[in-house]
Coordinates of C-alpha atoms in Angstrom, one line a residue:
X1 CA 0.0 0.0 0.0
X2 CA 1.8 3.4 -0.9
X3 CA 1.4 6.8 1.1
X4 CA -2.4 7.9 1.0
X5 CA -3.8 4.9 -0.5
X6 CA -6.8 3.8 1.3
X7 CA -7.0 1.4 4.0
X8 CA -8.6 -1.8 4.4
X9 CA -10.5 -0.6 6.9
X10 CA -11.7 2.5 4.9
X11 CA -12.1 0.3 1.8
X12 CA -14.4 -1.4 3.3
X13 CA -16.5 1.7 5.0
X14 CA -16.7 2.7 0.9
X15 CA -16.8 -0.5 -0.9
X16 CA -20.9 -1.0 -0.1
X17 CA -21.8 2.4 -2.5
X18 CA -19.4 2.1 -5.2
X19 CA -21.1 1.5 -8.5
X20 CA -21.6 -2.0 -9.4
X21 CA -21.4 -3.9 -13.5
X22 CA -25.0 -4.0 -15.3
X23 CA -23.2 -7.1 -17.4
X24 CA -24.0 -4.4 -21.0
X25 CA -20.7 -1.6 -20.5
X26 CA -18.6 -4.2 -20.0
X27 CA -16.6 -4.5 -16.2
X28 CA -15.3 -1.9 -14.2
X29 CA -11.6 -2.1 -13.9
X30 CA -11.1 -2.6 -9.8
X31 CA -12.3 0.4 -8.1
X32 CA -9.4 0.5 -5.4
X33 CA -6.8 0.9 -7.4
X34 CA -8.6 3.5 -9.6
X35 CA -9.9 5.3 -6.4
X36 CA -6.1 5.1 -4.9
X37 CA -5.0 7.0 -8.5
X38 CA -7.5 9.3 -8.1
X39 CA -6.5 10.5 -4.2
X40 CA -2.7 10.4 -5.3
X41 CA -3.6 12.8 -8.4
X42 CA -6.2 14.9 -5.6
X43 CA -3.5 14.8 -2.6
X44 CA -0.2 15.7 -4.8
X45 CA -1.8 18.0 -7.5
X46 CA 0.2 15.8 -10.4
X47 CA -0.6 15.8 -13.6
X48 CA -3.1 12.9 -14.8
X49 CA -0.7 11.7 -17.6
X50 CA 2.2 11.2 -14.8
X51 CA 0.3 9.0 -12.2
X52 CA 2.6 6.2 -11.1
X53 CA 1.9 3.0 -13.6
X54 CA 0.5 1.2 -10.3
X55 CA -2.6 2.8 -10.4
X56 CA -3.3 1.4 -14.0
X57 CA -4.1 3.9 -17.1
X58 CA -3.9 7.5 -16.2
X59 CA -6.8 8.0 -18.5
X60 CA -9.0 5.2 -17.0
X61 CA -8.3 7.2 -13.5
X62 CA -9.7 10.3 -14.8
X63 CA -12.6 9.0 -16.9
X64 CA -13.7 7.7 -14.2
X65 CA -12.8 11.0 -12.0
X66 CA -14.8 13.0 -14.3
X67 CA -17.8 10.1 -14.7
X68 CA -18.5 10.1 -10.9
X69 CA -18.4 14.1 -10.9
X70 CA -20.6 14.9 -13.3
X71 CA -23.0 11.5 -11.8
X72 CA -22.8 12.9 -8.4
X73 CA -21.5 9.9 -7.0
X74 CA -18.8 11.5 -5.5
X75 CA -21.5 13.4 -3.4
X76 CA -23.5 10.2 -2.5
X77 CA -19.7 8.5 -1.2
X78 CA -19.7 11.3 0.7
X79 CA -23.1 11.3 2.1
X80 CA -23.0 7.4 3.2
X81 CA -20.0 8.0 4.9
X82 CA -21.5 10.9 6.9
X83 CA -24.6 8.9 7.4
X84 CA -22.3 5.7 9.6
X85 CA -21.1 9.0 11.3
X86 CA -24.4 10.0 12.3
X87 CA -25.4 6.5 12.7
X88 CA -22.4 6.2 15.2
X89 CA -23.2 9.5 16.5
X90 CA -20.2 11.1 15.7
X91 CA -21.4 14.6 14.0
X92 CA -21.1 17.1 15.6
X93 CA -24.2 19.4 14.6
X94 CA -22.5 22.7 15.9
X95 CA -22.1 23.8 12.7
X96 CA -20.3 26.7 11.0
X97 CA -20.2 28.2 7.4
X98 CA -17.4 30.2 5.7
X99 CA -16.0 30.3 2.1
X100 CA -11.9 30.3 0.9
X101 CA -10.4 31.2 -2.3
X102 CA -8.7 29.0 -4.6
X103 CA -6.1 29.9 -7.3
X104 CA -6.9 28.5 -10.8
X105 CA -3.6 27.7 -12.6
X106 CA -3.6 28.7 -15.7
X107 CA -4.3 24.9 -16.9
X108 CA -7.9 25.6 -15.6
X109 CA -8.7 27.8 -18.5
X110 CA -9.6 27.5 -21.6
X111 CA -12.6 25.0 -21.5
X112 CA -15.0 24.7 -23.8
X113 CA -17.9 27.4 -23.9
X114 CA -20.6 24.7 -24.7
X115 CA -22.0 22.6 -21.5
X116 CA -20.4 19.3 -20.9
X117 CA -22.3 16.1 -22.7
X118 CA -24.5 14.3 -20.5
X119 CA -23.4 11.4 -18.6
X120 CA -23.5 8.2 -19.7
X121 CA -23.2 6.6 -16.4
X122 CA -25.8 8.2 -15.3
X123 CA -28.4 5.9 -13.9
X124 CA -31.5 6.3 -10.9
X125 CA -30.9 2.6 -9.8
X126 CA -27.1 1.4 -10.8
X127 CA -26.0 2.2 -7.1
X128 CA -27.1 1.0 -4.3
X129 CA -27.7 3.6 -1.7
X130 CA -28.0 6.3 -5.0
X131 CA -32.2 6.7 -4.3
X132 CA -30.7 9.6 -1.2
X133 CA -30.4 12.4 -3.8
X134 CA -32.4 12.7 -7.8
X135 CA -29.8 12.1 -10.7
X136 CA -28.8 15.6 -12.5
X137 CA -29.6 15.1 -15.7
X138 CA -26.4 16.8 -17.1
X139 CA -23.4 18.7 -15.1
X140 CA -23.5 22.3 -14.1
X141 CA -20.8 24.2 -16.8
X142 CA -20.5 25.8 -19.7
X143 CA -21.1 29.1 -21.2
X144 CA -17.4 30.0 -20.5
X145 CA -15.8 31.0 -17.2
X146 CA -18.1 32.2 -15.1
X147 CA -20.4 29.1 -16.1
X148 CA -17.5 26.8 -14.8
X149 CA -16.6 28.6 -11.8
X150 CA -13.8 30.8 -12.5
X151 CA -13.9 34.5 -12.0
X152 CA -11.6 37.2 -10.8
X153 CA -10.9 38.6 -7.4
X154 CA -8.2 40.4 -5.8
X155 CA -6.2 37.0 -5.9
X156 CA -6.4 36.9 -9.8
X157 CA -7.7 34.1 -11.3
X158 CA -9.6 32.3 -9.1
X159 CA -12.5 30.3 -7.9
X160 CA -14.1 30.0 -4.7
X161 CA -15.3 27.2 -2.6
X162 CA -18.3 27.6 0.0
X163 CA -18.8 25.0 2.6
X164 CA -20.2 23.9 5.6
X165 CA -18.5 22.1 8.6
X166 CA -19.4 20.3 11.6
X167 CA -17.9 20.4 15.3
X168 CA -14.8 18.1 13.9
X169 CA -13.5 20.5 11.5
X170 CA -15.1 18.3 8.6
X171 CA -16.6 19.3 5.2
X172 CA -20.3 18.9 5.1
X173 CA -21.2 20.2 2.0
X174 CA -19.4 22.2 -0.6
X175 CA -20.5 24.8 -3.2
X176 CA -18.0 26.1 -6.2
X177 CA -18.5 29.7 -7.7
X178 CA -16.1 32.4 -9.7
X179 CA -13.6 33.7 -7.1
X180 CA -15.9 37.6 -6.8
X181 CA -18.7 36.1 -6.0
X182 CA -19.8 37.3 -2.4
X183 CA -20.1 34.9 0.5
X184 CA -23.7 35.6 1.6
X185 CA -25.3 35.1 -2.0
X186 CA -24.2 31.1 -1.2
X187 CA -25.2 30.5 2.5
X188 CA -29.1 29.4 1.8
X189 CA -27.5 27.1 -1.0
X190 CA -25.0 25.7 1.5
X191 CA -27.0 24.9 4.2
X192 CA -29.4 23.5 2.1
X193 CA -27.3 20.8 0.5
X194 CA -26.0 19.3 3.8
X195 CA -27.9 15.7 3.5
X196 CA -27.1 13.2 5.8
X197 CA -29.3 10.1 5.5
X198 CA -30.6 7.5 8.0
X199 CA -29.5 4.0 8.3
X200 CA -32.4 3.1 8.4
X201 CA -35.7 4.9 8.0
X202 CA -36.6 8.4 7.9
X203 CA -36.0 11.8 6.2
X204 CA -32.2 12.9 5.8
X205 CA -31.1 15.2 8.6
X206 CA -30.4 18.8 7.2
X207 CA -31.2 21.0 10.0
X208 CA -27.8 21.8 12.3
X209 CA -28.4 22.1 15.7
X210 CA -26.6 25.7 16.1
X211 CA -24.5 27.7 13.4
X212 CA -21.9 30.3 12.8
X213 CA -20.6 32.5 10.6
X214 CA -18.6 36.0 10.0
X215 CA -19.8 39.5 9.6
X216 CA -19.8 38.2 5.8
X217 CA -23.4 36.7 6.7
X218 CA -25.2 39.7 8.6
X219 CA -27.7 40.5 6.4
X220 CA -32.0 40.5 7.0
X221 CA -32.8 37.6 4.6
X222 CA -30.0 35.7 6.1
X223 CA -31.5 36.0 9.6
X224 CA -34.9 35.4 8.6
X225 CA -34.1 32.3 6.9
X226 CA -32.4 31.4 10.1
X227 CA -35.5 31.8 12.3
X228 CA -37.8 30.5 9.8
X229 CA -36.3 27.0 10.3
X230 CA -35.6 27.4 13.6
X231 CA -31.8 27.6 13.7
X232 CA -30.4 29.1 16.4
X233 CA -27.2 30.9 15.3
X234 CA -24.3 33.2 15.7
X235 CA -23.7 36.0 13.8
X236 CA -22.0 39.4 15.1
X237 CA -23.8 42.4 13.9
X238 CA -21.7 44.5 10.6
X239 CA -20.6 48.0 12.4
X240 CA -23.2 50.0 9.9
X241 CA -25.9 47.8 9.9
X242 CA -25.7 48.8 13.7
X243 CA -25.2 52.6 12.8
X244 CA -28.3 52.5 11.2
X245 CA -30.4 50.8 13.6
X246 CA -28.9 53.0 16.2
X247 CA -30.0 55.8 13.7
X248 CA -33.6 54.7 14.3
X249 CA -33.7 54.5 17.7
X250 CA -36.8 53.0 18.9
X251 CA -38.0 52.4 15.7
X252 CA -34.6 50.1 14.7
X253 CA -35.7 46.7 16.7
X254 CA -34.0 45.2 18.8
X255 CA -30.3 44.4 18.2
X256 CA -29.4 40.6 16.9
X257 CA -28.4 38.0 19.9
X258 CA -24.7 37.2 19.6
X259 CA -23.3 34.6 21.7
X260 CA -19.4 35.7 22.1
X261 CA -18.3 32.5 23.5
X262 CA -19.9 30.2 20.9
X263 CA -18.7 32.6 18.0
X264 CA -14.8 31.6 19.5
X265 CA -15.5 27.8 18.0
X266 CA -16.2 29.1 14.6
X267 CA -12.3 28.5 14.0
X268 CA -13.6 24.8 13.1
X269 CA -14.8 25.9 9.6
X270 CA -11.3 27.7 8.9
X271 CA -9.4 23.8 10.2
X272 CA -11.6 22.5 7.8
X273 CA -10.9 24.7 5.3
X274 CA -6.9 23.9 6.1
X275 CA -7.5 20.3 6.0
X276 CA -8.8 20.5 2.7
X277 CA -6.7 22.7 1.3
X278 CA -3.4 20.2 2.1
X279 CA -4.8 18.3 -1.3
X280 CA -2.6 20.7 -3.5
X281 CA -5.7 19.6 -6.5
X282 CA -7.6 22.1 -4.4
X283 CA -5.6 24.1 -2.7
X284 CA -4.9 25.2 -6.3
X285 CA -7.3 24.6 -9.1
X286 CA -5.8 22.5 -12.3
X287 CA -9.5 21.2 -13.5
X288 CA -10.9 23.3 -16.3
X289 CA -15.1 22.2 -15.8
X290 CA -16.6 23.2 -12.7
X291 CA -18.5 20.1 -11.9
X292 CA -14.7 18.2 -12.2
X293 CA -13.2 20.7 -9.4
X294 CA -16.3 20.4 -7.1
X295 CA -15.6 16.4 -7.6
X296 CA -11.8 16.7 -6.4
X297 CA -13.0 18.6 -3.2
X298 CA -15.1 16.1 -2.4
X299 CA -13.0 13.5 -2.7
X300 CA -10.6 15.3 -0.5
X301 CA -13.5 15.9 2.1
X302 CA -14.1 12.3 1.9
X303 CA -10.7 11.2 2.5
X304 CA -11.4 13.9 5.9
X305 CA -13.8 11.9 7.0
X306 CA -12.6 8.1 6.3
X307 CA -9.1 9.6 8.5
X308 CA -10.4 11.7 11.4

């Protein structure tokens, strides 16, 4: 087994949802060793055509990269391993939200402007454990670099990646956009893709038990989203927002609560943040189409949660 390869033990916590042969495509060549090529290209940022020869055809490692991206089943890994976590209860539903910028090399340019081709793997019943979130149809991209995630901020070229973490500094869910895109324009979109399913019967849990964030997230329809579904959170107040309430006096409502001492833990979202970013494949971006990139994170966040 070479450095970062999975585990037995972890094999085994992912073999159960990995797709399976209908007996028409022909076989899949063995998912461990492309799944070890894939987290050796995702944890050392190397170029797909130089993978090591033990991990098979570098170009079988990334169809097969860019198949479970675009087929979400990098996001349905991810939520069956959370789900033995909750199952376990390990989660920690203290949950926090912040965003990070991410460097696109310049290799991330230059994709096509069209959207990506459907996928072929695509199929509502050729996973077990797939029926937890509806097949897309075709992946997000296209329609040139804003479509696929890529923008331009004060860092240069660069995209940015929203998430969510729980207690133990580990990925939740993840949301890619162009690096300028603001923070709070992403939060409803975050919180509602965190999907945890049962073992055994029952809804998914999406609802956090408490939640955090930075001044980036003060804003009215953030709030009321908040108390609509009954999340209690913490939030400091922006210094003009409390200018102008101040402004109103009597008429400005009552000031938002702020709990000082739970704002102090929001640091988990920031370890996460860290933890993912010592993938170099996402600490800086090398995948041209959108969907792709958002498949390397996840695979990182996976690996988070098989190792902590």
């Amino acid at each position: 087994m070479g450095r970062g390869d999975l585990s037995d033990a972890e094999w085994e916590r992912l073999r159960p949802f990995l797709p399976v042969s209908n007996g028409r495509c022909g076989r899949w060549r063995d998912h461990r060793q492309v799944i070890d090529g894939i987290l050796h290209r995702v944890r050392t940022g190397v170029q797909w055509r130089d993978l090591p020869e033990r991990f098979g055809p570098w170009k079988t490692v990334y169809e097969r990269h860019r198949l479970w991206s675009a087929d979400g089943t990098w996001e349905r890994l991810l939520q069956q391993v959370q789900a033995a976590a909750d199952a376990a209860g390990e989660i920690d539903w203290d949950v926090s939200v912040d965003s990070t910028i991410v460097r696109a090399h310049q290799h991330a340019a230059g994709a096509r402007s069209q959207p990506p081709p459907a996928s072929k793997g695509a199929t509502a019943q050729g996973t077990p454990g797939r029926n937890a979130v509806a097949e897309p149809a075709r992946p997000p991209g296209g329609g040139g670099a804003g479509g696929e995630g890529l923008g331009r901020s004060r860092g240069g070229f660069t995209s940015k990646l929203h998430l969510s973490a729980d207690g133990r500094c580990r990925p939740l869910s993840l949301i890619v956009t162009p690096g300028q895109r603001a923070d709070c324009t992403q939060f409803i979109g975050v919180l509602e893709k965190i999907r945890v399913p049962r073992t055994g019967s029952g809804r998914p849990r999406k609802k956090p038990a408490r939640l955090a964030a930075d001044k980036a997230y003060s804003n009215g329809p953030i709030r009321r989203y908040l108390r609509r579904r009954g999340i209690r959170h913490t939030i400091p107040e922006k210094t003009d927002s409390q200018a102008a309430r101040l402004r109103k006096g009597s008429h400005g409502g009552r000031p938002p609560g702020f709990d000082a001492e739970r704002y102090k833990k929001r640091n988990t979202v920031e370890r996460a943040i860290n933890r993912l970013k010592h993938h170099r494949a996402v600490a800086t971006r090398y995948d041209k189409r959108g969907y792709v990139f958002l498949g390397t994170a996840t695979a990182a966040a996976i690996t988070i949660w098989l190792r902590t």
